[in-house]
Short mmCIF file of C-alpha atoms and ligand atoms in Angstrom, two decimals:
data_model
loop_
_atom_site.label_atom_id
_atom_site.label_comp_id
_atom_site.label_asym_id
_atom_site.label_seq_id
_atom_site.Cartn_x
_atom_site.Cartn_y
_atom_site.Cartn_z
CA MET A 14 0.00 0.00 0.00
CA ASN A 15 1.20 3.41 -0.85
CA ASN A 16 2.13 5.42 2.23
CA ASN A 17 1.31 8.63 0.57
CA ALA A 18 -2.30 7.97 -0.34
CA TYR A 19 -4.69 10.55 0.94
CA ASN A 20 -8.38 10.87 0.70
CA ILE A 21 -9.51 14.43 0.25
CA ASN A 22 -13.11 15.47 0.60
CA ILE A 23 -13.95 18.98 -0.37
CA PHE A 24 -17.15 19.36 1.49
CA SER A 25 -20.11 21.31 0.22
CA GLY A 26 -20.33 24.80 1.54
CA GLY A 27 -18.58 26.60 -1.23
CA ALA A 28 -15.05 25.19 -1.02
CA GLU A 29 -15.73 22.85 -3.93
CA LEU A 30 -16.05 25.92 -6.14
CA LEU A 31 -12.33 26.43 -5.70
CA PHE A 32 -11.63 22.82 -6.57
CA ASP A 33 -13.13 22.50 -10.01
CA ASN A 34 -16.51 21.71 -8.48
CA LYS A 35 -15.29 18.28 -7.49
CA ARG A 36 -16.05 17.12 -4.01
CA HIS A 37 -13.70 14.19 -3.81
CA TYR A 38 -10.11 13.46 -4.69
CA ASN A 39 -7.89 10.47 -4.06
CA ILE A 40 -4.36 11.71 -4.27
CA ASP A 41 -0.89 10.24 -4.19
CA LEU A 42 1.68 12.59 -2.83
CA PRO A 43 5.26 12.50 -4.06
CA ASN A 44 7.65 10.62 -1.77
CA LYS A 45 9.15 12.65 0.99
CA ASP A 46 10.20 11.87 4.60
CA THR A 47 7.43 13.65 6.37
CA TRP A 48 4.34 15.28 5.04
CA LYS A 49 2.97 17.93 7.28
CA LEU A 50 -0.49 19.38 7.05
CA GLY A 51 0.97 22.70 6.00
CA ASP A 52 2.85 21.04 3.14
CA LEU A 53 -0.30 19.24 2.09
CA LEU A 54 -2.39 22.41 1.98
CA ILE A 55 0.25 24.12 -0.12
CA TRP A 56 0.36 21.06 -2.36
CA LEU A 57 -3.43 21.18 -2.71
CA ARG A 58 -3.23 24.80 -3.65
CA ASP A 59 -0.53 24.22 -6.25
CA ASN A 60 -1.96 21.05 -7.73
CA LEU A 61 -5.70 20.83 -7.26
CA LEU A 62 -6.97 24.34 -6.95
CA SER A 63 -8.70 25.34 -10.13
CA GLU A 64 -9.01 29.01 -9.44
CA ARG A 65 -8.20 31.93 -7.20
CA PRO A 66 -5.62 30.43 -4.85
CA GLU A 67 -5.85 33.52 -2.63
CA LEU A 68 -9.32 32.34 -1.62
CA PHE A 69 -7.82 29.21 -0.13
CA ILE A 70 -4.50 30.14 1.44
CA GLN A 71 -3.57 33.53 2.78
CA ASN A 72 -0.63 34.54 4.94
CA ASN A 73 0.61 31.01 5.29
CA SER A 74 -2.66 29.64 6.59
CA VAL A 75 -6.07 28.76 5.23
CA ARG A 76 -8.25 31.75 4.67
CA PRO A 77 -10.54 32.67 7.56
CA GLY A 78 -13.86 30.89 7.11
CA ILE A 79 -12.37 27.73 5.63
CA LEU A 80 -12.62 24.89 8.09
CA VAL A 81 -10.30 21.93 7.80
CA LEU A 82 -11.01 18.55 9.33
CA VAL A 83 -8.45 15.79 9.49
CA ASN A 84 -9.91 12.36 10.11
CA ASP A 85 -13.12 14.00 11.24
CA SER A 86 -11.47 16.33 13.74
CA ASP A 87 -11.09 20.06 13.64
CA TRP A 88 -7.53 20.79 12.58
CA GLU A 89 -7.39 23.72 14.99
CA LEU A 90 -7.07 21.13 17.74
CA MET A 91 -3.79 20.03 16.23
CA VAL A 92 -2.15 23.08 14.88
CA SER A 93 -3.02 25.90 17.23
CA SER A 94 -2.44 28.51 14.55
CA ASP A 95 0.67 26.74 13.29
CA LEU A 96 0.48 24.97 9.98
CA TRP A 97 3.19 22.49 10.48
CA TYR A 98 1.45 19.51 12.00
CA LEU A 99 2.72 16.11 11.00
CA ILE A 100 0.08 14.05 9.27
CA CYS A 101 -0.34 10.34 8.96
CA SER A 102 -0.93 8.70 5.64
CA LEU A 103 -4.42 7.73 4.60
CA CYS A 104 -5.82 10.74 6.30
CA GLN A 105 -9.23 11.99 5.39
CA ILE A 106 -8.94 15.67 4.81
CA LEU A 107 -12.10 17.68 4.60
CA CYS A 108 -12.24 21.33 3.76
CA LYS A 109 -15.40 23.12 4.68
CA TYR A 110 -15.96 26.67 3.79
CA ALA A 111 -18.48 28.81 5.56
CA PRO A 112 -19.56 31.27 2.90
CA CYS A 113 -21.85 34.23 3.06
CA PRO A 114 -25.15 33.44 4.76
CA MET B 29 -5.13 14.18 19.94
CA PRO B 30 -6.38 16.24 22.88
CA MET B 31 -9.06 14.91 25.21
CA CYS B 32 -12.44 16.51 25.73
CA SER B 33 -12.17 19.41 28.20
CA ARG B 34 -15.25 18.20 30.01
CA LYS B 35 -13.29 15.17 31.19
CA CYS B 36 -15.74 12.67 29.76
CA GLY B 37 -12.81 10.52 28.64
CA LYS B 38 -13.40 10.85 24.90
CA ASN B 39 -11.23 12.43 22.25
CA ALA B 40 -12.01 15.99 21.29
CA VAL B 41 -13.23 16.63 17.75
CA LEU B 42 -13.25 20.38 17.68
CA LYS B 43 -11.98 23.51 19.27
CA ARG B 44 -14.83 25.87 20.12
CA PRO B 45 -14.05 29.37 18.91
CA LYS B 46 -16.31 30.85 21.52
CA THR B 47 -14.51 29.44 24.56
CA GLY B 48 -11.38 27.78 23.21
CA ASP B 49 -12.52 24.47 24.76
CA ALA B 50 -11.71 21.21 23.05
CA LEU B 51 -14.84 19.07 22.98
CA CYS B 52 -15.90 15.61 21.92
CA LYS B 53 -18.88 15.21 19.61
CA GLU B 54 -21.45 14.41 22.30
CA CYS B 55 -20.33 17.19 24.65
CA PHE B 56 -20.35 19.63 21.74
CA PHE B 57 -23.94 18.72 20.84
CA GLU B 58 -24.95 19.18 24.45
CA VAL B 59 -23.37 22.60 24.98
CA PHE B 60 -24.42 23.83 21.55
CA GLU B 61 -28.07 22.94 22.11
CA ASN B 62 -28.09 24.04 25.75
CA GLU B 63 -26.74 27.46 24.89
CA ILE B 64 -29.53 28.01 22.39
CA HIS B 65 -32.06 26.78 24.94
CA PHE B 66 -30.59 29.19 27.47
CA THR B 67 -30.76 32.06 24.96
CA ILE B 68 -34.42 31.27 24.28
CA THR B 69 -35.47 30.96 27.91
CA ARG B 70 -33.47 33.92 29.19
CA ALA B 71 -35.05 36.21 26.60
CA ASN B 72 -38.48 34.62 27.11
CA LEU B 73 -38.52 34.36 23.36
CA PHE B 74 -41.68 32.34 22.74
CA LYS B 75 -45.06 32.15 24.45
CA PRO B 76 -46.25 28.56 24.84
CA GLY B 77 -48.93 27.59 22.32
CA SER B 78 -47.54 29.89 19.61
CA THR B 79 -46.88 29.12 15.98
CA VAL B 80 -43.36 29.92 14.84
CA ALA B 81 -42.34 30.25 11.20
CA ILE B 82 -38.74 29.38 10.44
CA GLY B 83 -37.32 31.34 7.53
CA ALA B 84 -35.82 28.43 5.59
CA SER B 85 -33.33 28.91 2.79
CA GLY B 86 -31.98 25.38 2.75
CA GLY B 87 -28.67 26.79 3.97
CA LYS B 88 -26.70 25.74 7.02
CA ASP B 89 -28.10 28.35 9.40
CA SER B 90 -31.78 27.75 8.79
CA THR B 91 -31.32 23.99 8.60
CA VAL B 92 -29.58 23.97 11.98
CA LEU B 93 -32.20 26.34 13.36
CA ALA B 94 -35.05 24.06 12.25
CA TYR B 95 -33.32 20.99 13.63
CA VAL B 96 -32.45 22.52 17.00
CA LEU B 97 -35.82 24.24 17.48
CA LYS B 98 -37.59 20.95 16.85
CA LEU B 99 -35.29 19.14 19.24
CA LEU B 100 -35.59 21.75 22.02
CA ASN B 101 -39.34 22.11 21.51
CA GLU B 102 -39.75 18.40 22.17
CA LYS B 103 -37.13 18.13 24.90
CA TYR B 104 -38.17 21.16 26.94
CA LYS B 105 -41.84 21.21 25.96
CA TYR B 106 -41.98 24.77 24.61
CA GLY B 107 -45.42 23.90 23.23
CA LEU B 108 -44.67 25.50 19.84
CA LYS B 109 -45.98 24.68 16.42
CA LEU B 110 -43.11 25.05 13.94
CA VAL B 111 -43.58 25.72 10.23
CA LEU B 112 -41.06 26.33 7.44
CA LEU B 113 -41.32 29.41 5.27
CA SER B 114 -39.25 29.61 2.14
CA ILE B 115 -38.82 32.23 -0.57
CA ASP B 116 -38.26 31.44 -4.23
CA GLU B 117 -36.44 34.43 -5.69
CA GLY B 118 -36.67 33.13 -9.23
CA ILE B 119 -32.96 32.73 -9.90
CA THR B 120 -32.44 30.05 -12.53
CA GLY B 121 -30.56 27.05 -11.25
CA TYR B 122 -30.12 28.47 -7.78
CA ARG B 123 -33.25 27.75 -5.83
CA ASP B 124 -34.02 24.47 -7.55
CA ASP B 125 -31.50 22.64 -5.41
CA SER B 126 -31.97 24.63 -2.26
CA LEU B 127 -35.76 24.21 -2.45
CA LYS B 128 -35.18 20.49 -2.67
CA THR B 129 -33.17 20.81 0.52
CA VAL B 130 -35.99 22.70 2.20
CA GLU B 131 -38.42 19.99 1.10
CA GLN B 132 -36.05 17.47 2.65
CA ASN B 133 -36.16 19.53 5.87
CA ARG B 134 -39.95 19.46 5.68
CA ASP B 135 -39.99 15.66 5.48
CA ASP B 136 -37.20 15.07 7.99
CA TYR B 137 -38.57 17.43 10.61
CA GLU B 138 -42.24 16.84 9.81
CA MET B 139 -43.08 20.51 9.48
CA GLU B 140 -45.49 22.25 7.16
CA LEU B 141 -43.75 24.20 4.35
CA LYS B 142 -44.91 27.33 2.56
CA VAL B 143 -43.01 28.55 -0.51
CA LEU B 144 -43.62 32.07 -1.81
CA SER B 145 -42.16 33.41 -5.03
CA TYR B 146 -40.92 36.89 -5.87
CA LYS B 147 -43.17 36.73 -8.89
CA ASP B 148 -46.20 36.31 -6.58
CA LEU B 149 -45.04 39.01 -4.22
CA TYR B 150 -43.50 41.62 -6.48
CA GLY B 151 -44.35 40.77 -10.07
CA TRP B 152 -40.65 40.32 -10.89
CA THR B 153 -38.32 37.36 -10.60
CA MET B 154 -34.72 37.98 -9.53
CA ASP B 155 -33.59 36.97 -13.04
CA GLU B 156 -35.80 39.66 -14.57
CA ILE B 157 -34.48 42.20 -12.07
CA VAL B 158 -30.87 41.34 -12.89
CA LYS B 159 -31.61 41.81 -16.57
CA GLN B 160 -32.71 45.36 -15.78
CA ILE B 161 -30.09 46.34 -13.29
CA GLY B 162 -26.98 44.30 -14.02
CA ARG B 163 -25.20 42.15 -11.52
CA LYS B 164 -23.49 44.85 -9.53
CA ASN B 165 -26.31 46.24 -7.43
CA ASN B 166 -28.65 43.33 -7.24
CA CYS B 167 -27.86 42.40 -3.65
CA THR B 168 -29.64 45.60 -2.66
CA PHE B 169 -32.67 44.10 -4.30
CA CYS B 170 -32.33 40.60 -3.05
CA GLY B 171 -31.68 41.85 0.50
CA VAL B 172 -34.62 44.24 0.65
CA PHE B 173 -37.04 41.96 -1.14
CA ARG B 174 -36.00 38.91 0.82
CA ARG B 175 -36.53 40.63 4.13
CA GLN B 176 -40.02 41.79 3.25
CA ALA B 177 -40.90 38.54 1.55
CA LEU B 178 -40.37 36.64 4.80
CA ASP B 179 -42.45 39.13 6.76
CA ARG B 180 -45.25 39.05 4.24
CA GLY B 181 -45.15 35.28 4.11
CA ALA B 182 -45.32 35.14 7.90
CA MET B 183 -48.45 37.29 7.74
CA GLN B 184 -50.02 35.03 5.14
CA LEU B 185 -49.27 32.01 7.30
CA ASN B 186 -50.79 33.82 10.24
CA VAL B 187 -47.98 32.87 12.60
CA ASP B 188 -47.03 34.45 15.92
CA TYR B 189 -43.27 34.66 15.35
CA LEU B 190 -40.84 34.65 12.49
CA SER B 191 -37.49 33.14 13.41
CA THR B 192 -34.40 33.48 11.25
CA GLY B 193 -31.03 31.77 11.31
CA HIS B 194 -28.88 34.89 11.83
CA ASN B 195 -25.78 33.78 13.68
CA ALA B 196 -23.29 35.64 15.87
CA ASP B 197 -20.96 36.34 12.94
CA ASP B 198 -23.84 37.84 10.93
CA ILE B 199 -24.87 40.08 13.79
CA ALA B 200 -21.32 41.28 14.51
CA GLU B 201 -20.93 42.00 10.81
CA THR B 202 -24.15 44.00 10.76
CA VAL B 203 -23.04 46.02 13.80
CA LEU B 204 -19.80 46.87 11.98
CA MET B 205 -21.69 47.78 8.80
CA ASN B 206 -24.06 50.08 10.63
CA ILE B 207 -21.20 51.82 12.41
CA LEU B 208 -19.33 52.27 9.14
CA ARG B 209 -22.44 53.68 7.52
CA GLY B 210 -23.47 55.77 10.50
CA ASP B 211 -26.88 54.14 10.43
CA LEU B 212 -27.90 54.71 14.05
CA ALA B 213 -31.46 53.50 13.74
CA ARG B 214 -30.31 50.13 12.47
CA LEU B 215 -27.39 50.04 14.86
CA LYS B 216 -29.82 50.34 17.72
CA ARG B 217 -32.06 47.57 16.43
CA CYS B 218 -29.65 45.09 14.90
CA THR B 219 -28.46 43.37 18.07
CA SER B 220 -31.92 42.81 19.55
CA ILE B 221 -32.84 39.17 19.76
CA ILE B 222 -36.43 40.12 19.12
CA THR B 223 -37.43 42.99 16.86
CA ASP B 224 -40.97 44.15 16.96
CA SER B 225 -41.76 45.87 13.70
CA GLY B 226 -44.78 47.85 14.84
CA ASP B 227 -47.88 45.77 14.34
CA GLY B 228 -45.91 43.22 12.35
CA ILE B 229 -44.92 39.80 13.57
CA PRO B 230 -41.93 39.76 15.94
CA ARG B 231 -38.74 38.55 14.34
CA VAL B 232 -36.56 36.43 16.56
CA LYS B 233 -32.98 35.23 16.23
CA PRO B 234 -32.37 32.20 18.45
CA LEU B 235 -28.88 31.66 16.98
CA LYS B 236 -27.82 35.19 17.84
CA TYR B 237 -24.95 34.01 20.06
CA THR B 238 -24.00 30.98 17.99
CA TYR B 239 -20.77 31.15 16.04
CA GLU B 240 -20.83 30.35 12.36
CA LYS B 241 -18.01 27.84 12.69
CA GLU B 242 -19.99 25.93 15.31
CA ILE B 243 -23.07 25.91 13.09
CA VAL B 244 -21.06 24.42 10.22
CA MET B 245 -19.50 21.84 12.56
CA TYR B 246 -22.84 21.00 14.16
CA ALA B 247 -24.47 20.45 10.77
CA TYR B 248 -21.53 18.31 9.73
CA PHE B 249 -21.38 16.13 12.83
CA ARG B 250 -25.16 15.75 12.97
CA LYS B 251 -25.08 14.90 9.25
CA LEU B 252 -27.76 17.47 8.47
CA VAL B 253 -28.49 17.98 4.80
CA TYR B 254 -27.99 21.55 3.72
CA PHE B 255 -27.25 23.50 0.62
CA SER B 256 -24.58 26.10 0.08
CA THR B 257 -26.63 29.27 -0.05
CA GLU B 258 -23.87 31.56 -1.13
CA CYS B 259 -25.69 34.09 -3.23
CA VAL B 260 -24.88 33.47 -6.87
CA PHE B 261 -24.53 37.19 -7.37
CA ALA B 262 -21.50 38.97 -6.01
CA PRO B 263 -22.32 40.11 -2.49
CA ASN B 264 -22.64 43.80 -1.87
CA ALA B 265 -19.07 45.04 -1.95
CA TYR B 266 -19.39 46.94 1.31
CA ARG B 267 -20.71 43.97 3.23
CA GLY B 268 -18.03 41.85 1.61
CA HIS B 269 -15.33 44.10 3.10
CA ALA B 270 -16.96 44.09 6.52
CA ARG B 271 -17.10 40.30 6.40
CA ILE B 272 -13.44 39.95 5.46
CA LEU B 273 -12.42 42.41 8.16
CA LEU B 274 -14.41 40.49 10.73
CA LYS B 275 -13.10 37.08 9.69
CA ASP B 276 -9.53 38.40 9.82
CA LEU B 277 -10.10 39.80 13.32
CA GLU B 278 -11.75 36.56 14.38
CA LYS B 279 -8.68 34.65 13.32
CA ILE B 280 -6.55 36.73 15.68
CA ASP B 281 -9.04 36.50 18.54
CA PRO B 282 -12.38 34.70 18.19
CA SER B 283 -13.87 36.64 21.08
CA VAL B 284 -14.11 39.78 18.92
CA ILE B 285 -17.43 38.41 17.65
CA MET B 286 -18.99 38.36 21.10
CA ASN B 287 -17.30 41.63 22.02
CA ILE B 288 -18.82 43.42 19.04
CA ILE B 289 -22.28 42.04 19.79
CA GLN B 290 -22.02 43.04 23.43
CA SER B 291 -20.82 46.52 22.48
CA GLY B 292 -23.80 46.83 20.15
CA GLU B 293 -26.14 45.71 22.92
CA SER B 294 -24.85 48.18 25.44
CA LEU B 295 -24.75 51.16 23.10
CA VAL B 296 -27.03 53.95 24.11
CA ILE B 297 -27.94 56.14 21.17
CA ASN B 298 -28.19 59.80 21.94
CA GLU B 299 -31.92 60.41 21.62
CA ASP B 300 -31.35 63.97 20.39
CA ARG B 301 -30.31 62.43 17.14
CA LYS B 302 -33.36 62.05 14.99
CA LEU B 303 -34.17 58.38 14.58
CA PRO B 304 -36.78 57.62 11.99
CA SER B 305 -39.81 56.13 13.66
CA LEU B 306 -41.67 53.26 12.06
CA THR B 307 -44.80 54.02 10.11
CA LYS B 308 -46.70 52.30 7.34
CA CYS B 309 -45.66 52.42 3.71
CA GLN B 310 -48.17 54.51 1.75
CA LYS B 311 -48.07 52.12 -1.15
CA CYS B 312 -48.21 48.65 0.32
CA ALA B 313 -49.13 49.40 3.95
CA TYR B 314 -46.15 47.40 5.07
CA VAL B 315 -44.21 48.61 8.15
CA SER B 316 -41.48 51.03 7.10
CA SER B 317 -39.27 53.80 8.42
CA GLN B 318 -39.96 55.92 5.34
CA GLN B 319 -43.21 57.09 3.77
CA ILE B 320 -42.60 54.63 0.99
CA CYS B 321 -40.81 51.44 1.90
CA LYS B 322 -37.55 50.44 0.31
CA ALA B 323 -39.14 47.52 -1.54
CA CYS B 324 -41.75 49.79 -3.11
CA ILE B 325 -39.10 52.32 -4.12
CA LEU B 326 -37.07 49.59 -5.80
CA LEU B 327 -40.20 48.26 -7.52
CA GLU B 328 -41.13 51.75 -8.60
CA GLY B 329 -37.72 52.08 -10.20
CA LEU B 330 -38.02 48.74 -11.95
CA ASN B 331 -41.49 49.41 -13.25
CA ARG B 332 -40.55 52.84 -14.51
CA GLY B 333 -37.41 51.64 -16.17
CA LEU B 334 -35.25 53.51 -13.63
CA PRO B 335 -33.78 50.49 -11.91
CA LYS B 336 -31.06 52.41 -10.08
CA LEU B 337 -33.73 54.19 -8.12
CA GLY B 338 -33.58 53.39 -4.44
CA ILE B 339 -30.01 52.22 -4.41
CA GLY B 340 -28.74 55.62 -3.35
CA LYS B 341 -29.95 58.11 -0.78
CA SER B 342 -33.66 58.60 -0.22
CA SER B 343 -33.55 62.36 -0.87
CA ARG B 344 -32.21 61.63 -4.33
CA VAL B 345 -34.91 59.03 -4.79
CA ASN B 346 -37.70 61.47 -3.98
CA LYS B 347 -36.25 63.95 -6.42
CA LEU B 348 -36.07 61.31 -9.12
CA ILE B 349 -39.64 60.21 -8.45
CA THR B 350 -40.99 63.75 -8.68
CA GLU B 351 -39.03 64.42 -11.84
CA ASN B 352 -40.23 61.21 -13.34
CA ASN B 353 -43.83 61.88 -12.33
CA ARG B 354 -43.71 65.12 -14.24
CA GLN B 355 -42.46 63.26 -17.29
CA ASN B 356 -44.84 60.31 -17.44
CA ASN B 357 -48.39 60.75 -16.52
CA CYS B 358 -48.52 57.21 -15.17
CA CYS B 359 -50.44 54.20 -16.38
CA ASN B 360 -48.32 52.63 -19.01
CA ASP B 361 -48.39 48.85 -19.23
CA ASN B 362 -45.71 48.35 -16.63
CA CYS B 363 -47.29 50.60 -14.12
CA ASN B 364 -50.65 48.92 -14.49
CA LYS B 365 -49.03 45.62 -13.84
CA ASN B 366 -47.41 47.04 -10.76
CA CYS B 367 -50.54 48.71 -9.46
CA THR B 368 -52.40 45.42 -9.63
CA ASN B 369 -49.57 43.78 -7.81
CA LEU B 370 -49.50 46.32 -5.07
CA VAL B 371 -53.22 46.01 -4.53
CA LYS B 372 -53.01 42.25 -4.53
CA ASN B 373 -50.25 42.27 -1.97
CA ASN B 374 -51.84 44.80 0.25
CA VAL B 375 -52.05 42.54 3.27
ZN1 ZN C 405 -16.84 15.12 26.05
ZN1 ZN C 406 -27.54 38.65 -2.98
ZN1 ZN C 407 -44.24 49.56 0.39
#
């Protein structure tokens, strides 16, 4: 099994608009010693984002209003405002965006 | 992975922005629902035996509101009858899906659903309005028309209350907007949990102290079906800036949201300043702070082919109306159509 397989869900709520309107991606990351959440988000931006990257990442973090869940948990529990959390392989990453009401 | 701060022994699934606590799913549900219950009881929001319309867009806020009100109504025996009220703006491809979501809400929560269209209420669909006005200003229209549409629908349904899903982020944003615009009358009203619009039906906001992030998380963990209600038209630029400012501040310190709401609540407006008092619109008899309500001014503009009317200041509007009155002596096809509509909707 590939260690670098990740399951990305772009959850409804607007975030899918940034990702080519697709809600689900299975991705294989290039080999590298450790993949941290921060690296992954940057990778997502550079490789999957179909438009307007500034709506996803700003000032080295996700844009306010975008919620990220890793294996069904709020990533803010792990990172405490710091992007560089080490992630396991086969993570489920879910980006939820809380758009205008 | 951190443990739940309530020491229940389970793993936390989220960090609450409001308190910074790490909570497990079950504890989060409990505090989330209890806080709304507390908000409702502390404000004495509903009289037992009342009928409450829930303004339902199919979006996260109104879906969570419907779910939680149903749950609390059963758990704490509020004795309320809950109904869903939904507005179809007539935007191609936009409401189709969200109305399906509202219908899903109706079936899941076993509530009656009433759908009213802009065409019924105003004689114009949002698509037709956009054709006239272009995409830039249309949020003025959809905001004004949407607000009245809910109130009018509530009257048609003959309910005692109209509840909306405005959350803490929305309210803080509105406080900021009203300060930036110097709109003291709205500033005074916008933080109230219950707004009594004269002889209208009280509007209530049970999610007033609930953070948007927690609403999204609650809907996700409860697996509630909702639709992304982001308006397909670009949001009003001004509000867009206020929202970005607020979200940026929230990132630095989430308590700014509550701080702004509390500041709004404790503001005392100098009564020497003239605040417009509420009267009835001369055209549609709907409660308004002006002689002619904003919706009627916008409609007037549309029907006269002056769609920009009503987007600017009201003094300019009156001038435009008088000028235009001098030019057309009324009763062209459009105006007739509108007159019939106004009579029909004169509730
Ligand atoms: Zn717990
Ligand atoms: Zn809009
Ligand atoms: Zn009117």
